[in-house]
Amino acid sequence: MQRRFLGLTATIAALGLTGVLSGCGLTGADSGDVTLKLVAADYDLTGGDTTKKYWDDLTAAYEAKHPGVKVEVQIESWNDVDRKVAEMVEADQAPDIAQIGAYADYAAAGELYPADELLSIPVQANFLAPLASAGEMRRTQYGLPFAASTRLLFFNQELFDRAGISKAPTTWDELAAAAEKLKDDDVPYPFALPLGPEEAQAETMMWLLSGGDGYTDAADRYRIDSDQNVATFDWLKKNLVEKGLTGPVAPGKLNRKDAFAAFSRGEVGMLNGHPSLMQEAEKKGVKVGKVALPGMTGKAKSSMGVADWIMGFKQNGHRQEIGDFLNFVFDDENVLRFAGGNDLLPVTVSAYSRMQSEEEHKNLREFLKELPGSQLPPVGKTSWAKVSENIKQNIGKAVMPGNRPSDVLGKIGREATAAESAE
């Protein structure tokens, strides 16, 4: 992970360097009136307009300081935004800026500006190291992290108390023992294990990290069927699934959305969750406990990090204006307003430090603690979309009766290697 960013931030601050060091010092007023097209994802889970209001306020503030630049914002649901941007690019009508879920295919096709052609040195250096690293393709950063999250083990404190569980599990054996007590107390889902096709690649990665490995090796090659990963799924199958501790729905058919809804209804003893679930469950009266993900013999070596991305497209040639606007987007106040308003984590070192210390964000501190050492999925690989989809559709088979995890992971691993070789 690129810890160099953290040190560089302090150096730059000490030297008093500013945005004049970037390649994007000019504004639209210097080069004639420019309209930037921004397509962004809708983060409002309630069907409201909080995302629109965020961008409306931000662009109004930006335009007031840059009278030669207008920013038109198009908000799309997460169900549609990636597809719509892809269609725009395919039709040679790329937006200037897109805030979406993935950047790798566009970077590989040469359609994006690299970060160092857009951002000032202080802004680029201020990204948290694992997020900056995940935004790289071939050692060049193209994906700019826009919002982040980590995962913790959630548990229903009232169900724990009723079942006589005195402390949260910190190891797999303790987790299994707690699940047994919850089952004995007739909890429908002692441990909810959503390996269904909605989001199985994320649940899988959390368990692989907890088992001491992950999706890729030190050389960034897929190792999905490593001995450690197979051992992780052997343990899951033997100690949770086969003992009936994962609830009435087979893990391969349980989607994350349904598992989260069951947790919010008070039907789940434990699951791996993110900040938005915490807020939703607490609104419905669930007393939520949360701890770092347990590992085989203690706390997992790292948590799974997640990031959404913002990027600048080359097609319209507005590099200076795009960069100037993105420098404004990553101002601390803007980063904190968006992250705090959506139960997400900030992507910059300075905003991270502020959120840690500010009382209004105290409910996110456990998630914040895991972020600097987190690992993200291999989103810089153009093969990842195909590999991820394969995991979503098939990983649940690894814990089905009659199947061997080594066979299922072996097949997924071979197909991942083939997908990478085909790039």
One Martini backbone bead per residue (centre of mass of N, CA, C, O) as a GRO file, in nm:
protein
  423
    1MET     BB    1   0.100   0.033   0.016
    2GLN     BB    2   0.090   0.397  -0.022
    3ARG     BB    3   0.244   0.568   0.224
    4ARG     BB    4   0.365   0.815   0.076
    5PHE     BB    5   0.117   1.003   0.090
    6LEU     BB    6   0.123   1.078   0.391
    7GLY     BB    7   0.401   1.218   0.392
    8LEU     BB    8   0.352   1.421   0.159
    9THR     BB    9   0.137   1.590   0.291
   10ALA     BB   10   0.312   1.712   0.514
   11THR     BB   11   0.525   1.839   0.331
   12ILE     BB   12   0.340   2.027   0.176
   13ALA     BB   13   0.229   2.181   0.417
   14ALA     BB   14   0.507   2.290   0.511
   15LEU     BB   15   0.566   2.442   0.228
   16GLY     BB   16   0.291   2.571   0.109
   17LEU     BB   17   0.161   2.431  -0.112
   18THR     BB   18  -0.036   2.461  -0.409
   19GLY     BB   19  -0.238   2.451  -0.694
   20VAL     BB   20  -0.003   2.559  -0.883
   21LEU     BB   21   0.122   2.260  -0.924
   22SER     BB   22  -0.078   2.204  -1.119
   23GLY     BB   23  -0.233   2.132  -1.446
   24CYS     BB   24  -0.512   2.314  -1.329
   25GLY     BB   25  -0.505   2.646  -1.293
   26LEU     BB   26  -0.721   2.700  -1.486
   27THR     BB   27  -1.007   2.853  -1.589
   28GLY     BB   28  -1.279   2.918  -1.777
   29ALA     BB   29  -1.218   3.228  -1.791
   30ASP     BB   30  -0.944   3.183  -1.954
   31SER     BB   31  -1.096   2.985  -2.201
   32GLY     BB   32  -1.378   3.026  -2.178
   33ASP     BB   33  -1.675   2.907  -2.191
   34VAL     BB   34  -1.777   2.622  -1.982
   35THR     BB   35  -1.935   2.296  -1.995
   36LEU     BB   36  -1.991   2.057  -1.756
   37LYS     BB   37  -2.040   1.703  -1.748
   38LEU     BB   38  -2.221   1.533  -1.484
   39VAL     BB   39  -2.226   1.198  -1.361
   40ALA     BB   40  -2.430   1.064  -1.091
   41ALA     BB   41  -2.497   0.898  -0.809
   42ASP     BB   42  -2.755   0.771  -0.604
   43TYR     BB   43  -2.763   0.773  -0.230
   44ASP     BB   44  -3.066   0.771  -0.177
   45LEU     BB   45  -3.257   0.531   0.008
   46THR     BB   46  -3.555   0.701   0.019
   47GLY     BB   47  -3.612   0.880  -0.256
   48GLY     BB   48  -3.474   1.137  -0.243
   49ASP     BB   49  -3.267   1.465  -0.280
   50THR     BB   50  -2.974   1.473  -0.148
   51THR     BB   51  -2.783   1.444  -0.390
   52LYS     BB   52  -2.882   1.685  -0.552
   53LYS     BB   53  -2.829   1.896  -0.333
   54TYR     BB   54  -2.530   1.860  -0.312
   55TRP     BB   55  -2.461   1.936  -0.611
   56ASP     BB   56  -2.603   2.206  -0.620
   57ASP     BB   57  -2.436   2.342  -0.398
   58LEU     BB   58  -2.153   2.289  -0.510
   59THR     BB   59  -2.184   2.420  -0.795
   60ALA     BB   60  -2.268   2.698  -0.697
   61ALA     BB   61  -2.005   2.758  -0.543
   62TYR     BB   62  -1.817   2.721  -0.784
   63GLU     BB   63  -1.945   2.923  -0.991
   64ALA     BB   64  -1.903   3.180  -0.814
   65LYS     BB   65  -1.572   3.143  -0.858
   66HIS     BB   66  -1.642   3.044  -1.182
   67PRO     BB   67  -1.784   3.221  -1.434
   68GLY     BB   68  -1.676   3.029  -1.690
   69VAL     BB   69  -1.832   2.785  -1.533
   70LYS     BB   70  -2.038   2.504  -1.595
   71VAL     BB   71  -2.248   2.257  -1.414
   72GLU     BB   72  -2.390   1.959  -1.523
   73VAL     BB   73  -2.627   1.746  -1.354
   74GLN     BB   74  -2.664   1.381  -1.353
   75ILE     BB   75  -2.890   1.170  -1.195
   76GLU     BB   76  -2.845   0.823  -1.106
   77SER     BB   77  -2.899   0.521  -1.042
   78TRP     BB   78  -2.730   0.238  -0.955
   79ASN     BB   79  -2.877   0.064  -1.175
   80ASP     BB   80  -2.781   0.285  -1.426
   81VAL     BB   81  -2.512   0.452  -1.432
   82ASP     BB   82  -2.304   0.266  -1.570
   83ARG     BB   83  -2.462   0.218  -1.830
   84LYS     BB   84  -2.500   0.515  -1.922
   85VAL     BB   85  -2.203   0.584  -1.948
   86ALA     BB   86  -2.135   0.364  -2.154
   87GLU     BB   87  -2.329   0.472  -2.371
   88MET     BB   88  -2.198   0.751  -2.402
   89VAL     BB   89  -1.919   0.652  -2.487
   90GLU     BB   90  -2.011   0.480  -2.733
   91ALA     BB   91  -2.149   0.762  -2.860
   92ASP     BB   92  -1.944   1.001  -2.821
   93GLN     BB   93  -2.079   1.122  -2.513
   94ALA     BB   94  -1.898   1.194  -2.292
   95PRO     BB   95  -1.842   1.288  -2.003
   96ASP     BB   96  -1.636   1.471  -1.806
   97ILE     BB   97  -1.782   1.344  -1.547
   98ALA     BB   98  -1.771   1.047  -1.331
   99GLN     BB   99  -1.985   0.891  -1.073
  100ILE     BB  100  -1.898   0.558  -1.002
  101GLY     BB  101  -1.801   0.203  -0.976
  102ALA     BB  102  -1.592   0.222  -1.235
  103TYR     BB  103  -1.262   0.258  -1.431
  104ALA     BB  104  -1.083   0.045  -1.592
  105ASP     BB  105  -1.189   0.036  -1.884
  106TYR     BB  106  -1.132   0.338  -1.945
  107ALA     BB  107  -0.831   0.335  -1.885
  108ALA     BB  108  -0.750   0.108  -2.089
  109ALA     BB  109  -0.875   0.295  -2.338
  110GLY     BB  110  -0.773   0.603  -2.291
  111GLU     BB  111  -1.028   0.797  -2.155
  112LEU     BB  112  -0.849   0.903  -1.916
  113TYR     BB  113  -0.732   1.099  -1.681
  114PRO     BB  114  -0.486   1.139  -1.490
  115ALA     BB  115  -0.447   1.262  -1.181
  116ASP     BB  116  -0.178   1.440  -1.243
  117GLU     BB  117  -0.361   1.613  -1.467
  118LEU     BB  118  -0.578   1.734  -1.242
  119LEU     BB  119  -0.435   1.749  -0.968
  120SER     BB  120  -0.309   1.858  -0.708
  121ILE     BB  121  -0.069   1.756  -0.505
  122PRO     BB  122  -0.221   1.776  -0.232
  123VAL     BB  123  -0.474   1.619  -0.320
  124GLN     BB  124  -0.345   1.351  -0.415
  125ALA     BB  125  -0.183   1.306  -0.138
  126ASN     BB  126  -0.462   1.288   0.050
  127PHE     BB  127  -0.514   1.011  -0.001
  128LEU     BB  128  -0.578   0.720   0.102
  129ALA     BB  129  -0.378   0.463   0.038
  130PRO     BB  130  -0.576   0.223  -0.045
  131LEU     BB  131  -0.737   0.405  -0.244
  132ALA     BB  132  -0.516   0.495  -0.433
  133SER     BB  133  -0.422   0.212  -0.514
  134ALA     BB  134  -0.704   0.118  -0.632
  135GLY     BB  135  -0.682   0.362  -0.862
  136GLU     BB  136  -0.477   0.181  -1.015
  137MET     BB  137  -0.301   0.149  -1.337
  138ARG     BB  138   0.002   0.079  -1.390
  139ARG     BB  139   0.090   0.303  -1.160
  140THR     BB  140  -0.171   0.472  -1.239
  141GLN     BB  141  -0.396   0.720  -1.158
  142TYR     BB  142  -0.764   0.732  -1.230
  143GLY     BB  143  -0.908   0.668  -0.971
  144LEU     BB  144  -1.120   0.863  -0.764
  145PRO     BB  145  -1.204   0.869  -0.457
  146PHE     BB  146  -1.533   0.944  -0.311
  147ALA     BB  147  -1.620   0.685  -0.139
  148ALA     BB  148  -1.633   0.500   0.175
  149SER     BB  149  -1.585   0.163   0.326
  150THR     BB  150  -1.650  -0.073   0.581
  151ARG     BB  151  -1.628  -0.377   0.782
  152LEU     BB  152  -1.833  -0.542   1.027
  153LEU     BB  153  -1.937  -0.706   1.306
  154PHE     BB  154  -2.264  -0.779   1.367
  155PHE     BB  155  -2.490  -0.750   1.656
  156ASN     BB  156  -2.754  -0.854   1.864
  157GLN     BB  157  -2.773  -0.765   2.184
  158GLU     BB  158  -3.041  -0.893   2.278
  159LEU     BB  159  -2.980  -1.180   2.173
  160PHE     BB  160  -2.727  -1.219   2.338
  161ASP     BB  161  -2.848  -1.185   2.616
  162ARG     BB  162  -3.065  -1.412   2.593
  163ALA     BB  163  -2.824  -1.637   2.523
  164GLY     BB  164  -2.563  -1.571   2.709
  165ILE     BB  165  -2.372  -1.360   2.565
  166SER     BB  166  -2.097  -1.170   2.688
  167LYS     BB  167  -1.926  -1.160   2.407
  168ALA     BB  168  -1.767  -1.076   2.142
  169PRO     BB  169  -1.628  -1.208   1.878
  170THR     BB  170  -1.263  -1.281   1.778
  171THR     BB  171  -1.321  -1.569   1.666
  172TRP     BB  172  -1.435  -1.839   1.503
  173ASP     BB  173  -1.502  -2.014   1.748
  174GLU     BB  174  -1.670  -1.794   1.891
  175LEU     BB  175  -1.876  -1.759   1.666
  176ALA     BB  176  -1.984  -2.051   1.664
  177ALA     BB  177  -2.070  -2.055   1.963
  178ALA     BB  178  -2.272  -1.824   1.940
  179ALA     BB  179  -2.450  -1.955   1.722
  180GLU     BB  180  -2.541  -2.193   1.896
  181LYS     BB  181  -2.691  -2.025   2.110
  182LEU     BB  182  -2.888  -1.891   1.913
  183LYS     BB  183  -3.018  -2.149   1.814
  184ASP     BB  184  -3.116  -2.248   2.096
  185ASP     BB  185  -3.294  -1.959   2.096
  186ASP     BB  186  -3.441  -1.937   1.806
  187VAL     BB  187  -3.277  -1.803   1.595
  188PRO     BB  188  -3.308  -1.787   1.264
  189TYR     BB  189  -3.015  -1.620   1.229
  190PRO     BB  190  -2.728  -1.659   1.367
  191PHE     BB  191  -2.574  -1.655   1.074
  192ALA     BB  192  -2.549  -1.445   0.808
  193LEU     BB  193  -2.476  -1.582   0.461
  194PRO     BB  194  -2.438  -1.388   0.176
  195LEU     BB  195  -2.399  -1.592  -0.133
  196GLY     BB  196  -2.553  -1.447  -0.327
  197PRO     BB  197  -2.567  -1.267  -0.639
  198GLU     BB  198  -2.558  -0.971  -0.544
  199GLU     BB  199  -2.280  -0.978  -0.306
  200ALA     BB  200  -2.063  -1.222  -0.283
  201GLN     BB  201  -1.781  -1.091  -0.330
  202ALA     BB  202  -1.775  -0.947  -0.052
  203GLU     BB  203  -1.820  -1.176   0.149
  204THR     BB  204  -1.582  -1.340   0.052
  205MET     BB  205  -1.353  -1.137   0.110
  206MET     BB  206  -1.389  -1.122   0.413
  207TRP     BB  207  -1.315  -1.423   0.461
  208LEU     BB  208  -1.038  -1.430   0.327
  209LEU     BB  209  -0.909  -1.220   0.514
  210SER     BB  210  -0.971  -1.372   0.780
  211GLY     BB  211  -0.787  -1.624   0.661
  212GLY     BB  212  -0.515  -1.459   0.531
  213ASP     BB  213  -0.609  -1.362   0.247
  214GLY     BB  214  -0.730  -1.354  -0.103
  215TYR     BB  215  -0.751  -1.276  -0.443
  216THR     BB  216  -0.444  -1.183  -0.430
  217ASP     BB  217  -0.119  -1.137  -0.473
  218ALA     BB  218   0.177  -0.958  -0.462
  219ALA     BB  219   0.149  -0.955  -0.800
  220ASP     BB  220  -0.168  -0.938  -0.872
  221ARG     BB  221  -0.264  -1.233  -0.872
  222TYR     BB  222  -0.468  -1.475  -0.884
  223ARG     BB  223  -0.580  -1.678  -0.563
  224ILE     BB  224  -0.861  -1.820  -0.497
  225ASP     BB  225  -0.731  -2.138  -0.462
  226SER     BB  226  -0.594  -2.131  -0.212
  227ASP     BB  227  -0.533  -2.289   0.073
  228GLN     BB  228  -0.658  -2.072   0.260
  229ASN     BB  229  -0.927  -2.038   0.109
  230VAL     BB  230  -1.019  -2.329   0.132
  231ALA     BB  231  -1.011  -2.340   0.442
  232THR     BB  232  -1.229  -2.129   0.486
  233PHE     BB  233  -1.463  -2.290   0.340
  234ASP     BB  234  -1.442  -2.540   0.509
  235TRP     BB  235  -1.522  -2.404   0.773
  236LEU     BB  236  -1.795  -2.291   0.694
  237LYS     BB  237  -1.927  -2.559   0.618
  238LYS     BB  238  -1.872  -2.721   0.888
  239ASN     BB  239  -1.938  -2.481   1.126
  240LEU     BB  240  -2.213  -2.352   0.992
  241VAL     BB  241  -2.383  -2.489   0.770
  242GLU     BB  242  -2.400  -2.798   0.870
  243LYS     BB  243  -2.517  -2.679   1.164
  244GLY     BB  244  -2.748  -2.462   1.110
  245LEU     BB  245  -2.628  -2.135   1.142
  246THR     BB  246  -2.758  -1.975   0.861
  247GLY     BB  247  -3.044  -2.065   0.822
  248PRO     BB  248  -3.324  -2.118   0.599
  249VAL     BB  249  -3.127  -2.002   0.384
  250ALA     BB  250  -2.924  -2.058   0.153
  251PRO     BB  251  -2.641  -1.891   0.094
  252GLY     BB  252  -2.669  -1.903  -0.232
  253LYS     BB  253  -2.979  -1.752  -0.184
  254LEU     BB  254  -2.863  -1.518  -0.008
  255ASN     BB  255  -2.908  -1.191   0.003
  256ARG     BB  256  -2.809  -0.901   0.134
  257LYS     BB  257  -3.077  -0.750   0.149
  258ASP     BB  258  -3.222  -0.979   0.311
  259ALA     BB  259  -3.027  -0.991   0.550
  260PHE     BB  260  -3.060  -0.695   0.638
  261ALA     BB  261  -3.365  -0.705   0.684
  262ALA     BB  262  -3.353  -0.924   0.905
  263PHE     BB  263  -3.184  -0.762   1.102
  264SER     BB  264  -3.394  -0.522   1.127
  265ARG     BB  265  -3.613  -0.744   1.248
  266GLY     BB  266  -3.449  -0.940   1.460
  267GLU     BB  267  -3.338  -1.234   1.303
  268VAL     BB  268  -3.027  -1.163   1.360
  269GLY     BB  269  -2.731  -1.215   1.523
  270MET     BB  270  -2.518  -1.223   1.268
  271LEU     BB  271  -2.308  -0.999   1.061
  272ASN     BB  272  -2.184  -0.839   0.783
  273GLY     BB  273  -2.136  -0.478   0.796
  274HIS     BB  274  -2.250  -0.144   0.739
  275PRO     BB  275  -2.335   0.177   0.815
  276SER     BB  276  -2.626   0.179   0.692
  277LEU     BB  277  -2.732  -0.060   0.858
  278MET     BB  278  -2.701   0.059   1.134
  279GLN     BB  279  -2.905   0.288   1.097
  280GLU     BB  280  -3.152   0.119   1.012
  281ALA     BB  281  -3.168  -0.069   1.261
  282GLU     BB  282  -3.191   0.152   1.481
  283LYS     BB  283  -3.459   0.273   1.373
  284LYS     BB  284  -3.597  -0.033   1.439
  285GLY     BB  285  -3.467  -0.113   1.742
  286VAL     BB  286  -3.181  -0.214   1.713
  287LYS     BB  287  -2.917  -0.336   1.904
  288VAL     BB  288  -2.598  -0.253   1.798
  289GLY     BB  289  -2.322  -0.445   1.751
  290LYS     BB  290  -1.955  -0.388   1.706
  291VAL     BB  291  -1.678  -0.548   1.533
  292ALA     BB  292  -1.419  -0.677   1.431
  293LEU     BB  293  -1.324  -0.908   1.233
  294PRO     BB  294  -1.284  -1.224   1.266
  295GLY     BB  295  -1.048  -1.469   1.299
  296MET     BB  296  -0.911  -1.765   1.346
  297THR     BB  297  -0.725  -1.636   1.618
  298GLY     BB  298  -0.828  -1.339   1.551
  299LYS     BB  299  -0.804  -1.061   1.431
  300ALA     BB  300  -0.815  -0.953   1.138
  301LYS     BB  301  -0.569  -0.824   0.934
  302SER     BB  302  -0.817  -0.720   0.752
  303SER     BB  303  -1.033  -0.522   0.594
  304MET     BB  304  -1.286  -0.435   0.388
  305GLY     BB  305  -1.281  -0.220   0.125
  306VAL     BB  306  -1.472   0.059  -0.017
  307ALA     BB  307  -1.525   0.218  -0.344
  308ASP     BB  308  -1.599   0.506  -0.510
  309TRP     BB  309  -1.593   0.687  -0.828
  310ILE     BB  310  -1.400   0.948  -0.990
  311MET     BB  311  -1.379   1.095  -1.331
  312GLY     BB  312  -1.190   1.200  -1.625
  313PHE     BB  313  -1.265   1.285  -1.950
  314LYS     BB  314  -1.114   1.351  -2.270
  315GLN     BB  315  -1.305   1.412  -2.516
  316ASN     BB  316  -1.356   1.741  -2.455
  317GLY     BB  317  -1.082   1.882  -2.336
  318HIS     BB  318  -1.129   1.970  -2.002
  319ARG     BB  319  -0.888   1.951  -1.801
  320GLN     BB  320  -0.872   2.211  -1.634
  321GLU     BB  321  -1.169   2.222  -1.538
  322ILE     BB  322  -1.186   1.945  -1.412
  323GLY     BB  323  -0.956   1.981  -1.208
  324ASP     BB  324  -1.065   2.228  -1.061
  325PHE     BB  325  -1.326   2.092  -0.965
  326LEU     BB  326  -1.198   1.846  -0.813
  327ASN     BB  327  -1.047   2.009  -0.605
  328PHE     BB  328  -1.315   2.108  -0.478
  329VAL     BB  329  -1.446   1.836  -0.405
  330PHE     BB  330  -1.178   1.773  -0.201
  331ASP     BB  331  -1.273   1.937   0.006
  332ASP     BB  332  -1.338   1.886   0.326
  333GLU     BB  333  -1.630   1.988   0.343
  334ASN     BB  334  -1.736   1.813   0.107
  335VAL     BB  335  -1.651   1.535   0.205
  336LEU     BB  336  -1.800   1.544   0.483
  337ARG     BB  337  -2.086   1.599   0.385
  338PHE     BB  338  -2.121   1.342   0.221
  339ALA     BB  339  -2.037   1.121   0.417
  340GLY     BB  340  -2.215   1.202   0.665
  341GLY     BB  341  -2.494   1.203   0.494
  342ASN     BB  342  -2.428   0.864   0.406
  343ASP     BB  343  -2.269   0.675   0.597
  344LEU     BB  344  -1.967   0.744   0.529
  345LEU     BB  345  -1.631   0.766   0.422
  346PRO     BB  346  -1.354   0.928   0.391
  347VAL     BB  347  -1.074   0.978   0.142
  348THR     BB  348  -0.909   1.167   0.328
  349VAL     BB  349  -0.688   1.248   0.565
  350SER     BB  350  -0.811   1.513   0.677
  351ALA     BB  351  -1.109   1.417   0.696
  352TYR     BB  352  -1.055   1.172   0.871
  353SER     BB  353  -0.945   1.324   1.118
  354ARG     BB  354  -1.201   1.488   1.169
  355MET     BB  355  -1.403   1.255   1.207
  356GLN     BB  356  -1.264   1.124   1.450
  357SER     BB  357  -1.301   1.398   1.642
  358GLU     BB  358  -1.600   1.425   1.585
  359GLU     BB  359  -1.890   1.375   1.759
  360GLU     BB  360  -2.103   1.335   1.520
  361HIS     BB  361  -1.908   1.062   1.428
  362LYS     BB  362  -1.885   0.830   1.652
  363ASN     BB  363  -2.043   0.586   1.503
  364LEU     BB  364  -1.777   0.559   1.288
  365ARG     BB  365  -1.505   0.476   1.431
  366GLU     BB  366  -1.478   0.171   1.375
  367PHE     BB  367  -1.461   0.208   1.068
  368LEU     BB  368  -1.222   0.405   1.058
  369LYS     BB  369  -1.009   0.216   1.188
  370GLU     BB  370  -1.010   0.013   0.926
  371LEU     BB  371  -0.930   0.182   0.667
  372PRO     BB  372  -0.608   0.213   0.643
  373GLY     BB  373  -0.587  -0.133   0.645
  374SER     BB  374  -0.736  -0.193   0.403
  375GLN     BB  375  -0.892  -0.394   0.144
  376LEU     BB  376  -0.944  -0.406  -0.197
  377PRO     BB  377  -1.058  -0.487  -0.463
  378PRO     BB  378  -0.949  -0.559  -0.803
  379VAL     BB  379  -1.042  -0.278  -0.975
  380GLY     BB  380  -0.781  -0.246  -1.179
  381LYS     BB  381  -0.910  -0.480  -1.330
  382THR     BB  382  -1.065  -0.570  -1.624
  383SER     BB  383  -1.144  -0.869  -1.513
  384TRP     BB  384  -1.321  -0.822  -1.256
  385ALA     BB  385  -1.611  -0.822  -1.359
  386LYS     BB  386  -1.609  -1.122  -1.445
  387VAL     BB  387  -1.510  -1.248  -1.182
  388SER     BB  388  -1.727  -1.134  -0.996
  389GLU     BB  389  -1.967  -1.270  -1.138
  390ASN     BB  390  -1.872  -1.558  -1.089
  391ILE     BB  391  -1.884  -1.545  -0.785
  392LYS     BB  392  -2.180  -1.471  -0.750
  393GLN     BB  393  -2.291  -1.739  -0.900
  394ASN     BB  394  -2.083  -1.978  -0.741
  395ILE     BB  395  -1.987  -1.966  -0.434
  396GLY     BB  396  -2.233  -2.110  -0.294
  397LYS     BB  397  -2.144  -2.406  -0.381
  398ALA     BB  398  -1.913  -2.450  -0.163
  399VAL     BB  399  -2.159  -2.502   0.077
  400MET     BB  400  -2.289  -2.735  -0.047
  401PRO     BB  401  -2.412  -3.027  -0.055
  402GLY     BB  402  -2.155  -3.243  -0.195
  403ASN     BB  403  -1.944  -3.019  -0.197
  404ARG     BB  404  -1.622  -2.891  -0.276
  405PRO     BB  405  -1.444  -2.612  -0.228
  406SER     BB  406  -1.198  -2.682  -0.410
  407ASP     BB  407  -1.362  -2.708  -0.672
  408VAL     BB  408  -1.495  -2.430  -0.686
  409LEU     BB  409  -1.241  -2.251  -0.651
  410GLY     BB  410  -1.083  -2.378  -0.884
  411LYS     BB  411  -1.270  -2.287  -1.113
  412ILE     BB  412  -1.265  -1.985  -1.055
  413GLY     BB  413  -0.955  -1.956  -1.071
  414ARG     BB  414  -0.915  -2.048  -1.366
  415GLU     BB  415  -1.106  -1.831  -1.489
  416ALA     BB  416  -0.948  -1.587  -1.386
  417THR     BB  417  -0.682  -1.642  -1.531
  418ALA     BB  418  -0.805  -1.642  -1.816
  419ALA     BB  419  -0.917  -1.350  -1.805
  420GLU     BB  420  -0.640  -1.217  -1.766
  421SER     BB  421  -0.498  -1.336  -2.024
  422ALA     BB  422  -0.717  -1.194  -2.225
  423GLU     BB  423  -0.631  -0.882  -2.202
   0.00000   0.00000   0.00000
